[in-house]
Short mmCIF file of C-alpha atoms in Angstrom, two decimals:
data_model
loop_
_atom_site.label_atom_id
_atom_site.label_comp_id
_atom_site.label_asym_id
_atom_site.label_seq_id
_atom_site.Cartn_x
_atom_site.Cartn_y
_atom_site.Cartn_z
CA MET K 19 -48.39 15.47 78.90
CA LYS K 20 -49.89 16.09 75.53
CA LEU K 21 -52.31 13.56 74.56
CA ASN K 22 -53.19 12.09 70.92
CA PRO K 23 -57.15 12.82 69.98
CA PHE K 24 -57.55 9.29 69.93
CA VAL K 25 -56.22 8.49 73.19
CA LYS K 26 -58.26 11.17 74.71
CA ALA K 27 -60.97 9.64 73.66
CA GLY K 28 -60.26 6.28 74.21
CA ILE K 29 -59.64 7.42 78.05
CA GLY K 30 -62.10 9.05 78.15
CA LEU K 31 -64.87 6.49 77.08
CA THR K 32 -63.14 3.94 79.49
CA PHE K 33 -62.88 6.15 82.76
CA ALA K 34 -67.43 7.47 81.91
CA LEU K 35 -67.93 3.43 81.44
CA LEU K 36 -65.88 2.84 84.57
CA TRP K 37 -67.76 5.84 86.43
CA SER K 38 -71.64 4.81 84.71
CA CYS K 39 -71.41 1.31 86.45
CA PRO K 40 -73.96 0.79 89.96
CA THR K 41 -71.11 -0.88 92.51
CA LEU K 42 -67.98 -2.76 91.66
CA ALA K 43 -69.99 -5.56 93.40
CA ALA K 44 -72.35 -5.80 91.06
CA LEU K 45 -70.02 -5.93 88.56
CA THR K 46 -67.29 -8.16 89.73
CA GLU K 47 -70.16 -10.45 90.52
CA ASP K 48 -71.60 -10.34 87.53
CA LYS K 49 -67.98 -10.51 85.32
CA ASN K 50 -68.10 -7.25 83.51
CA PHE K 51 -65.71 -5.07 85.15
CA GLY K 52 -62.25 -6.06 85.96
CA LEU K 53 -58.85 -4.70 87.33
CA GLU K 54 -55.79 -6.37 86.44
CA VAL K 55 -52.71 -5.28 88.32
CA LYS K 56 -49.40 -6.71 87.00
CA VAL K 57 -46.17 -5.94 88.35
CA THR K 58 -43.11 -7.00 86.27
CA GLY K 59 -39.25 -7.02 87.41
CA GLN K 60 -36.96 -7.15 84.14
CA SER K 61 -33.11 -8.03 84.26
CA GLU K 62 -31.51 -7.90 80.92
CA ASP K 63 -27.48 -7.56 79.93
CA ASP K 64 -26.10 -6.93 76.85
CA ARG K 65 -28.81 -6.39 74.45
CA ASP K 66 -25.90 -4.96 71.87
CA LEU K 67 -23.63 -8.29 72.70
CA GLY K 68 -20.88 -5.62 74.37
CA THR K 69 -20.54 -3.86 71.44
CA ALA K 70 -21.62 -0.22 72.59
CA SER K 71 -21.73 1.01 76.63
CA GLY K 72 -25.56 0.68 77.99
CA GLY K 73 -27.49 -2.16 76.48
CA ASP K 74 -28.35 -3.00 80.14
CA VAL K 75 -32.17 -3.14 81.83
CA SER K 76 -32.53 -3.43 85.34
CA GLY K 77 -36.40 -2.24 87.42
CA VAL K 78 -39.61 -2.72 87.99
CA GLY K 79 -42.90 -1.94 86.17
CA LEU K 80 -46.68 -1.78 87.75
CA ASP K 81 -48.70 -2.12 85.04
CA LEU K 82 -52.63 -1.43 85.64
CA ARG K 83 -55.17 -2.56 83.28
CA PRO K 84 -58.93 -1.76 83.90
CA TRP K 85 -61.44 -3.03 81.79
CA VAL K 86 -65.45 -2.75 81.42
CA TYR K 87 -67.87 -5.43 79.46
CA GLY K 88 -71.27 -4.94 78.23
CA GLU K 89 -73.52 -7.05 76.20
CA SER K 90 -77.29 -6.71 75.32
CA GLY K 91 -78.76 -9.65 73.38
CA ALA K 92 -76.39 -10.15 70.52
CA TRP K 93 -74.84 -7.15 70.91
CA SER K 94 -71.90 -6.50 73.16
CA ALA K 95 -69.07 -4.37 74.11
CA TYR K 96 -65.45 -3.93 75.72
CA ALA K 97 -62.90 -1.48 76.41
CA MET K 98 -59.29 -1.76 78.11
CA GLY K 99 -57.67 0.66 79.18
CA GLN K 100 -53.94 0.82 80.42
CA ALA K 101 -51.70 2.82 82.69
CA VAL K 102 -47.41 1.89 82.71
CA THR K 103 -44.86 3.48 85.34
CA SER K 104 -41.41 1.85 85.83
CA THR K 105 -38.22 2.45 87.04
CA ASP K 106 -36.27 1.74 83.94
CA ILE K 107 -37.65 1.07 80.48
CA ILE K 108 -39.04 -2.46 80.63
CA GLU K 109 -41.28 -4.65 78.99
CA THR K 110 -44.70 -5.39 80.97
CA ASP K 111 -46.12 -6.13 77.83
CA THR K 112 -45.50 -9.62 75.94
CA LEU K 113 -46.99 -7.92 73.09
CA GLN K 114 -44.58 -5.03 73.02
CA GLN K 115 -42.91 -4.61 69.22
CA SER K 116 -39.27 -4.66 68.95
CA ASP K 117 -39.26 -0.77 67.77
CA THR K 118 -41.23 0.07 71.27
CA GLU K 119 -38.44 -1.01 73.34
CA GLY K 120 -36.49 1.81 73.73
CA THR K 121 -34.46 1.29 71.18
CA GLN K 122 -36.03 3.66 68.73
CA THR K 123 -34.18 7.05 68.05
CA THR K 124 -35.78 9.90 66.11
CA ASP K 125 -35.52 13.69 65.57
CA ASN K 126 -38.52 14.11 67.09
CA GLY K 127 -39.16 11.78 69.80
CA ASP K 128 -42.48 11.28 68.77
CA ARG K 129 -41.69 7.41 68.89
CA LYS K 130 -39.57 6.79 72.21
CA THR K 131 -40.95 4.79 74.74
CA LYS K 132 -41.16 6.21 77.88
CA LYS K 133 -41.08 5.10 81.71
CA ASN K 134 -44.61 6.09 82.16
CA TYR K 135 -47.50 6.24 79.99
CA LEU K 136 -51.11 6.00 79.18
CA ALA K 137 -52.59 3.59 76.76
CA MET K 138 -55.42 1.96 75.38
CA ARG K 139 -55.14 -1.55 74.92
CA GLU K 140 -58.85 -2.71 73.03
CA PHE K 141 -62.31 -0.55 72.65
CA TRP K 142 -64.52 -2.97 70.41
CA VAL K 143 -68.56 -3.47 69.48
CA GLY K 144 -69.42 -6.92 69.11
CA TYR K 145 -72.62 -8.73 67.12
CA SER K 146 -73.10 -12.59 67.40
CA GLY K 147 -76.57 -12.83 65.74
CA LEU K 148 -75.15 -13.46 62.49
CA THR K 149 -75.41 -17.43 62.74
CA PRO K 150 -77.25 -19.05 65.53
CA TYR K 151 -73.65 -20.92 66.40
CA PRO K 152 -72.29 -20.11 70.06
CA GLY K 153 -68.55 -19.81 68.95
CA GLU K 154 -69.62 -16.62 66.47
CA ILE K 155 -68.88 -12.89 66.89
CA LEU K 156 -68.46 -10.04 64.68
CA LYS K 157 -66.22 -7.19 66.06
CA LEU K 158 -65.39 -3.82 65.30
CA GLY K 159 -62.60 -1.34 66.92
CA ARG K 160 -59.37 -2.32 68.41
CA GLN K 161 -58.98 -5.58 69.34
CA ARG K 162 -56.83 -8.57 69.71
CA LEU K 163 -56.15 -11.00 67.00
CA ARG K 164 -54.31 -14.26 67.44
CA ASN K 165 -53.92 -17.20 65.96
CA ASP K 166 -52.51 -20.49 67.78
CA ASP K 167 -49.14 -20.45 66.85
CA GLY K 168 -48.80 -16.71 67.32
CA GLN K 169 -46.97 -16.50 64.04
CA TRP K 170 -48.94 -14.67 61.57
CA ARG K 171 -51.37 -12.52 64.30
CA ASP K 172 -51.02 -11.95 67.49
CA THR K 173 -51.14 -8.29 68.59
CA ASN K 174 -54.16 -5.50 68.93
CA ILE K 175 -55.07 -3.30 66.27
CA GLU K 176 -58.07 -1.83 64.67
CA ALA K 177 -59.96 -4.61 62.70
CA LEU K 178 -63.02 -5.45 61.63
CA ASN K 179 -63.08 -9.39 62.70
CA TRP K 180 -65.45 -12.07 62.32
CA THR K 181 -64.74 -15.75 64.09
CA PHE K 182 -66.36 -18.40 63.72
CA ASP K 183 -65.67 -20.86 66.11
CA THR K 184 -67.17 -24.58 66.65
CA THR K 185 -66.84 -28.29 67.49
CA LEU K 186 -66.08 -29.25 63.88
CA LEU K 187 -65.13 -25.95 62.07
CA ARG K 188 -63.19 -23.05 62.86
CA ALA K 189 -62.71 -19.91 60.64
CA ASN K 190 -61.63 -16.12 61.07
CA VAL K 191 -61.81 -13.14 57.80
CA GLY K 192 -61.41 -9.78 58.58
CA VAL K 193 -58.95 -7.12 57.23
CA ALA K 194 -56.82 -4.21 59.83
CA GLU K 195 -55.10 -1.43 59.74
CA ARG K 196 -52.89 0.55 62.30
CA PHE K 197 -53.81 4.33 63.21
CA SER K 198 -52.83 5.01 66.38
CA GLU K 199 -50.56 3.29 68.79
CA TYR K 200 -53.02 5.01 71.62
CA ARG K 201 -50.08 5.36 74.01
CA THR K 202 -49.44 8.93 75.50
CA ASP K 203 -45.45 8.55 74.37
CA LEU K 204 -45.73 7.20 70.94
CA LYS K 205 -47.54 9.69 69.41
CA GLU K 206 -46.53 8.12 65.63
CA LEU K 207 -46.71 5.24 64.00
CA ALA K 208 -43.50 2.83 62.76
CA PRO K 209 -42.72 3.11 59.73
CA LYS K 210 -43.69 -0.36 58.13
CA ASP K 211 -47.31 0.26 59.58
CA LYS K 212 -48.37 3.42 58.14
CA ASP K 213 -50.92 3.22 55.63
CA ARG K 214 -50.35 -0.76 55.71
CA LEU K 215 -53.85 -2.64 55.22
CA HIS K 216 -54.05 -6.29 56.26
CA VAL K 217 -56.57 -8.58 54.55
CA PHE K 218 -57.03 -11.89 56.29
CA GLY K 219 -58.89 -15.48 56.65
CA ASP K 220 -58.35 -18.71 58.06
CA VAL K 221 -60.19 -21.97 57.60
CA ALA K 222 -59.46 -25.49 59.51
CA THR K 223 -61.78 -28.35 60.32
CA GLN K 224 -61.44 -31.63 62.58
CA TRP K 225 -61.09 -34.37 60.02
CA SER K 226 -60.85 -36.73 63.07
CA PRO K 227 -61.22 -36.21 66.43
CA GLY K 228 -58.56 -34.13 67.98
CA ASN K 229 -56.66 -33.77 64.72
CA TRP K 230 -57.30 -30.57 62.31
CA VAL K 231 -56.17 -29.45 59.00
CA GLY K 232 -56.90 -25.93 57.75
CA ILE K 233 -55.73 -23.77 55.19
CA ARG K 234 -54.62 -19.53 55.86
CA GLY K 235 -54.15 -16.56 53.77
CA HIS K 236 -52.65 -12.92 54.51
CA HIS K 237 -52.25 -9.74 52.22
CA THR K 238 -50.45 -6.74 53.07
CA HIS K 239 -51.27 -3.21 51.09
CA ASP K 240 -49.12 -0.95 51.65
CA ASP K 241 -49.57 2.47 49.75
CA GLY K 242 -47.86 4.67 52.05
CA LYS K 243 -46.28 7.72 50.96
CA LEU K 244 -42.51 7.23 50.83
CA ASP K 245 -40.22 10.04 52.38
CA TYR K 246 -36.99 10.42 49.80
CA PRO K 247 -33.83 11.59 51.31
CA GLU K 248 -33.00 15.95 50.51
CA PRO K 249 -29.09 16.43 50.38
CA GLY K 250 -28.34 18.48 53.02
CA VAL K 251 -31.36 17.47 55.38
CA ALA K 252 -30.78 15.23 57.97
CA GLY K 253 -33.27 11.61 57.94
CA ASP K 254 -35.37 11.23 60.52
CA SER K 255 -35.32 6.99 61.61
CA LEU K 256 -39.46 7.87 61.24
CA ASP K 257 -39.46 8.35 57.64
CA LYS K 258 -40.80 6.03 55.22
CA LYS K 259 -38.45 4.02 53.15
CA GLN K 260 -40.78 1.06 51.36
CA ASN K 261 -44.29 -0.48 50.33
CA GLY K 262 -45.67 -2.71 48.37
CA ASP K 263 -48.00 -5.75 48.10
CA ILE K 264 -47.46 -8.66 49.97
CA SER K 265 -49.21 -11.71 50.39
CA TRP K 266 -49.00 -15.47 51.75
CA LEU K 267 -50.64 -18.58 51.59
CA GLY K 268 -50.37 -21.45 53.84
CA LEU K 269 -51.39 -25.03 55.05
CA THR K 270 -51.75 -26.72 58.47
CA ALA K 271 -52.28 -29.41 60.16
CA ASP K 272 -51.88 -30.55 64.01
CA SER K 273 -53.63 -32.47 67.12
CA ASP K 274 -54.89 -29.01 68.62
CA ALA K 275 -51.32 -29.25 69.67
CA TYR K 276 -51.33 -25.56 71.21
CA ASN K 277 -54.60 -26.06 73.51
CA TRP K 278 -52.75 -27.42 76.73
CA ARG K 279 -56.21 -28.72 77.77
CA ASN K 280 -55.57 -31.80 75.75
CA THR K 281 -54.44 -34.67 77.26
CA ASN K 282 -52.74 -36.64 73.82
CA THR K 283 -50.30 -39.19 74.37
CA VAL K 284 -48.68 -37.93 71.04
CA ASN K 285 -48.83 -34.02 69.73
CA TYR K 286 -47.75 -32.62 66.38
CA TRP K 287 -47.89 -29.87 64.35
CA GLY K 288 -46.98 -28.50 61.39
CA SER K 289 -47.45 -25.40 58.74
CA ILE K 290 -45.91 -24.64 55.18
CA THR K 291 -46.30 -21.23 54.19
CA GLY K 292 -45.79 -19.42 50.67
CA MET K 293 -45.18 -15.91 49.75
CA SER K 294 -44.52 -13.82 47.29
CA GLY K 295 -45.06 -9.87 46.53
CA ASP K 296 -43.51 -6.85 44.73
CA THR K 297 -41.77 -4.10 46.98
CA ASP K 298 -40.44 -0.25 46.30
CA THR K 299 -37.55 1.15 48.24
CA VAL K 300 -36.17 4.25 48.77
CA ASN K 301 -32.76 4.86 47.46
CA PRO K 302 -29.84 6.25 49.70
CA LEU K 303 -28.10 9.60 48.27
CA ASN K 304 -24.84 8.82 46.86
CA ALA K 305 -21.71 9.11 48.86
CA ASP K 306 -20.95 12.57 47.94
CA GLY K 307 -24.37 13.56 49.49
CA THR K 308 -26.09 13.80 45.44
CA ARG K 309 -29.39 12.29 44.66
CA PRO K 310 -29.42 8.63 43.32
CA THR K 311 -29.98 8.26 39.30
CA GLU K 312 -32.88 6.49 40.48
CA ALA K 313 -35.48 7.73 43.56
CA LYS K 314 -36.66 4.05 44.12
CA ARG K 315 -35.96 0.87 43.05
CA GLY K 316 -38.52 -2.56 42.82
CA GLU K 317 -38.15 -6.00 43.82
CA ASP K 318 -40.34 -8.83 43.51
CA LEU K 319 -40.19 -10.94 46.54
CA ASN K 320 -40.79 -15.26 46.75
CA GLY K 321 -40.10 -17.03 49.82
CA TRP K 322 -41.20 -20.08 52.05
CA ALA K 323 -41.43 -21.13 55.54
CA THR K 324 -42.37 -24.33 57.57
CA ASP K 325 -42.80 -24.73 61.59
CA ILE K 326 -43.13 -28.41 62.57
CA GLY K 327 -43.10 -30.37 65.68
CA LEU K 328 -43.67 -32.99 67.96
CA ARG K 329 -44.61 -33.11 71.77
CA LEU K 330 -45.04 -36.61 73.81
CA ARG K 331 -46.73 -36.84 76.85
CA LEU K 332 -44.93 -38.70 79.38
CA ASP K 333 -47.26 -39.15 81.96
CA PRO K 334 -49.69 -36.95 83.29
CA GLN K 335 -47.15 -34.07 84.69
CA TRP K 336 -44.51 -35.26 82.01
CA GLN K 337 -43.70 -34.04 78.06
CA VAL K 338 -40.60 -33.97 75.84
CA GLY K 339 -41.01 -32.65 72.36
CA ALA K 340 -38.54 -31.12 69.41
CA ALA K 341 -39.39 -28.97 66.52
CA TYR K 342 -37.82 -27.23 63.53
CA ALA K 343 -38.25 -23.88 61.50
CA ARG K 344 -37.20 -22.83 58.44
CA ALA K 345 -37.51 -19.42 56.24
CA SER K 346 -35.70 -18.91 53.05
CA ALA K 347 -33.69 -15.27 53.07
CA GLU K 348 -36.32 -13.32 51.25
CA TYR K 349 -39.68 -14.63 53.61
CA GLU K 350 -40.50 -12.17 55.94
CA GLN K 351 -43.51 -12.46 58.55
CA THR K 352 -46.92 -10.81 58.54
CA GLY K 353 -45.74 -7.67 60.92
CA LEU K 354 -48.65 -9.02 63.43
CA GLU K 355 -47.10 -12.00 65.02
CA SER K 356 -45.45 -12.21 68.08
CA ASN K 357 -44.53 -15.86 67.67
CA ARG K 358 -45.44 -16.61 71.24
CA SER K 359 -47.27 -19.88 72.12
CA ASN K 360 -48.06 -22.80 74.13
CA TYR K 361 -45.80 -25.06 71.90
CA THR K 362 -44.25 -26.62 75.20
CA GLY K 363 -47.79 -28.11 76.06
CA THR K 364 -48.19 -26.05 79.21
CA ARG K 365 -50.68 -22.98 79.99
CA SER K 366 -47.73 -20.85 79.95
CA ARG K 367 -47.12 -19.19 76.35
CA VAL K 368 -43.30 -18.95 74.87
CA HIS K 369 -41.50 -17.57 72.33
CA ARG K 370 -41.16 -20.14 69.96
CA PHE K 371 -37.81 -18.60 69.14
CA GLY K 372 -36.16 -17.74 72.47
CA GLU K 373 -36.98 -15.52 75.09
CA ALA K 374 -33.65 -13.41 74.52
CA PHE K 375 -32.76 -13.59 71.10
CA ARG K 376 -36.46 -13.31 69.37
CA GLY K 377 -35.80 -14.65 66.14
CA GLU K 378 -37.93 -14.14 63.08
CA MET K 379 -38.90 -16.12 60.21
CA ASN K 380 -36.33 -14.72 57.72
CA ASN K 381 -33.23 -16.57 56.56
CA MET K 382 -33.22 -18.46 59.42
CA GLN K 383 -33.63 -21.78 60.67
CA THR K 384 -34.24 -23.23 64.32
CA ALA K 385 -34.08 -26.47 65.76
CA THR K 386 -35.52 -26.94 69.53
CA LEU K 387 -36.05 -29.47 71.74
CA PHE K 388 -37.95 -29.25 75.12
CA GLY K 389 -39.28 -30.64 78.42
CA SER K 390 -42.18 -29.56 80.16
CA TRP K 391 -44.17 -30.20 83.63
CA MET K 392 -47.42 -29.42 84.90
CA LEU K 393 -48.44 -30.17 88.91
CA ASN K 394 -52.49 -29.87 88.39
CA ASP K 395 -53.90 -26.39 88.04
CA GLU K 396 -51.10 -25.07 90.64
CA TYR K 397 -47.48 -25.31 88.52
CA ASP K 398 -46.23 -25.48 84.92
CA ALA K 399 -42.63 -24.96 83.77
CA SER K 400 -40.70 -24.96 80.20
CA LEU K 401 -36.97 -25.94 80.05
CA ILE K 402 -36.49 -25.18 75.86
CA TYR K 403 -32.72 -25.60 73.79
CA HIS K 404 -32.77 -23.74 70.28
CA LYS K 405 -30.15 -24.01 67.86
CA PHE K 406 -30.09 -20.81 65.29
CA TRP K 407 -28.19 -20.68 61.77
CA ARG K 408 -28.68 -18.60 58.79
CA VAL K 409 -30.03 -19.96 55.97
CA ASP K 410 -28.23 -17.57 53.24
CA GLY K 411 -24.93 -16.97 54.88
CA ASN K 412 -24.76 -13.50 52.65
CA LYS K 413 -27.98 -11.66 53.72
CA PRO K 414 -29.08 -10.44 57.12
CA VAL K 415 -31.99 -12.35 59.24
CA GLY K 416 -34.61 -9.91 60.38
CA SER K 417 -35.00 -7.97 63.68
CA ASN K 418 -34.80 -10.03 67.15
CA GLY K 419 -33.96 -8.93 70.61
CA ILE K 420 -30.44 -8.41 69.80
CA ASN K 421 -29.19 -4.61 68.57
CA ALA K 422 -25.34 -5.11 68.24
CA VAL K 423 -23.61 -2.06 66.63
CA GLU K 424 -20.08 -1.57 64.95
CA ASN K 425 -18.80 1.39 66.42
CA ASN K 426 -16.57 3.99 64.15
CA THR K 427 -13.80 5.41 66.22
CA ASP K 428 -11.14 8.50 65.88
CA ASP K 429 -7.76 6.98 65.77
CA VAL K 430 -6.13 8.93 68.24
CA THR K 431 -8.64 9.77 70.40
CA GLY K 432 -10.91 6.47 70.54
CA ALA K 433 -13.70 8.40 71.00
CA ILE K 434 -16.83 6.57 69.07
CA LEU K 435 -17.88 8.76 65.77
CA SER K 436 -20.59 7.11 64.95
CA SER K 437 -22.27 3.68 65.19
CA THR K 438 -24.50 1.33 62.87
CA SER K 439 -25.91 -1.85 63.11
CA LEU K 440 -22.72 -4.57 63.41
CA PRO K 441 -22.99 -6.79 60.11
CA LEU K 442 -22.79 -10.45 60.38
CA GLU K 443 -19.33 -12.46 58.85
CA ASP K 444 -20.29 -13.18 55.61
CA GLY K 445 -20.06 -17.25 54.45
CA ASN K 446 -20.88 -17.86 58.82
CA LYS K 447 -24.24 -19.19 59.47
CA ASP K 448 -24.43 -19.59 63.46
CA LEU K 449 -26.20 -17.24 64.77
CA GLY K 450 -25.93 -19.34 68.19
CA GLN K 451 -27.68 -20.91 70.84
CA GLU K 452 -29.80 -20.15 73.97
CA MET K 453 -31.15 -22.15 76.62
CA ASP K 454 -34.72 -20.77 78.21
CA LEU K 455 -36.63 -21.50 81.62
CA VAL K 456 -40.45 -20.61 82.37
CA VAL K 457 -41.48 -21.38 85.57
CA THR K 458 -45.61 -20.13 86.20
CA LYS K 459 -46.98 -20.56 90.03
CA TYR K 460 -51.06 -20.19 89.93
CA PHE K 461 -53.20 -19.29 92.69
CA LYS K 462 -56.11 -20.66 93.94
CA GLN K 463 -58.79 -19.10 95.67
CA GLY K 464 -58.36 -20.63 98.61
CA LEU K 465 -54.58 -19.44 98.84
CA LEU K 466 -55.36 -16.24 98.66
CA PRO K 467 -56.47 -13.91 101.89
CA ALA K 468 -60.21 -13.88 102.65
CA ALA K 469 -60.78 -10.59 101.21
CA LEU K 470 -59.80 -11.09 97.37
CA SER K 471 -61.13 -14.70 97.22
CA GLN K 472 -64.35 -13.66 96.13
CA SER K 473 -62.69 -11.21 93.29
CA ILE K 474 -60.48 -13.35 91.95
CA ASP K 475 -61.33 -16.25 90.08
CA GLU K 476 -58.85 -19.35 88.76
CA PRO K 477 -56.25 -18.90 87.69
CA SER K 478 -56.71 -15.40 88.01
CA ALA K 479 -53.20 -14.99 90.44
CA LEU K 480 -49.72 -15.96 89.08
CA VAL K 481 -46.08 -15.74 89.50
CA ARG K 482 -44.23 -16.24 86.59
CA PHE K 483 -40.49 -16.17 85.07
CA ARG K 484 -39.67 -16.08 81.46
CA GLY K 485 -35.75 -15.82 80.82
CA GLY K 486 -33.22 -17.12 78.14
CA VAL K 487 -29.63 -16.87 77.87
CA PHE K 488 -28.24 -16.36 74.19
CA LYS K 489 -24.50 -17.19 72.98
CA PRO K 490 -23.70 -16.00 70.35
CA GLY K 491 -22.30 -17.89 67.36
CA ASP K 492 -19.58 -17.33 64.76
CA ALA K 493 -21.68 -14.84 62.28
CA TYR K 494 -21.62 -12.09 65.09
CA GLY K 495 -17.77 -12.03 64.87
CA LYS K 496 -15.18 -12.24 67.18
CA GLU K 497 -15.06 -9.06 69.07
CA VAL K 498 -18.95 -9.63 70.76
CA ASP K 499 -19.64 -10.77 74.38
CA SER K 500 -20.10 -14.26 75.29
CA TYR K 501 -23.20 -14.36 76.54
CA MET K 502 -26.33 -11.86 76.92
CA HIS K 503 -29.42 -12.57 79.08
CA ARG K 504 -33.25 -11.44 79.00
CA ALA K 505 -35.30 -12.21 81.94
CA PHE K 506 -38.68 -11.28 84.08
CA VAL K 507 -40.54 -11.75 86.80
CA ASP K 508 -44.47 -11.34 86.62
CA VAL K 509 -46.55 -11.10 89.90
CA VAL K 510 -50.22 -10.68 88.53
CA TRP K 511 -53.73 -10.48 89.96
CA ARG K 512 -56.75 -10.39 88.10
CA PHE K 513 -59.98 -8.53 90.16
#
């Protein structure tokens, strides 16, 4: 198995750091070494809505994540590796992007998800001596970037990021660019990530106890070399077909609603974002296989999006809420999002647009109702209903967890000659509806075997079920299956 040079260096650094440590007992006591063990079972049926053979996933995966941390004065360093083995191509990682779910096909296999792989998740150096405040740090390296709603940033990426987090003021400023996936199976970047620089910043202040207002911005500069089609030469799905510059500016207000520890009777959140930019897109070959008159076309983009929600605490255990999100036809997200957050009020992070459908804020509106329950530090659960529509009934929606296709068959034999993405029905806005259930059991030290109780911190052991059932709407036409589902059982130990 041939390793990317960055992967080799990262994995080598991790093991060198691990082997240089004195004793496991001492490291565990100081909390600067650990191992996260995650076992994931996945069941998925009809991701393609019954439009193609396959589309099902059923398997179990083991995900080992060793990590090491050290600090000296104002300096700190951290590294986390990853080793995954599974019986099928499943998702052990909630940060996994849609184009790494095994559906990506290429001519050279350089971006084909495999059952077994090694990876480096994070490796960074930090410095916290720029200000005297304890919640301030500057990090350089591959790191987790995340904001509370997960709709702008929630990914591992190479970055220089400064974080300032105090009681009354929170801020982030940074630059980021993906140079590698640092995985032994994904040797090439997705086309959208090639040569794409992210510049971002946000600041929020607590104007009254428990109430925050903020402003955030993001800019992407993509000057990657475009791959133009050649007559008689087969294209590759890794060819870069679009670049350009896009900017986002947004306002936020919330009651610390994404903090599951707060005990507010009423929690709220709201955001509104404007987006503008320009893109260059490669034109395809003409129908007769000849080059087009213009090699590429330029387009100006302008869009907006909003997400609002309200959550009511009925008693210390039960909460109910409703939310609404809408994004215009031209709006698109930054490309670093996961759309996962604690919006239901529990410790478990849930996909804002469905565990099965996994919608994006692009030509879509979503109405959501949910209820959640927490029992001390031992259990939590969320039951969520979503309804999805297109904003413009004649335009597509962003990528999501659905991969329906339209087949071109031979009239005589019925054999499938080719497959393309299933176009949505013109004029039909109804994308469908979904019901999600997320349930978690957290283990306390006293409930673990004595041999493990000293090395596992609460709530460092858990069992979680995440599942969604999606019923497609009229926009998908009448030839698709009635339902699709995606469900996971995660068992996690952190030593």
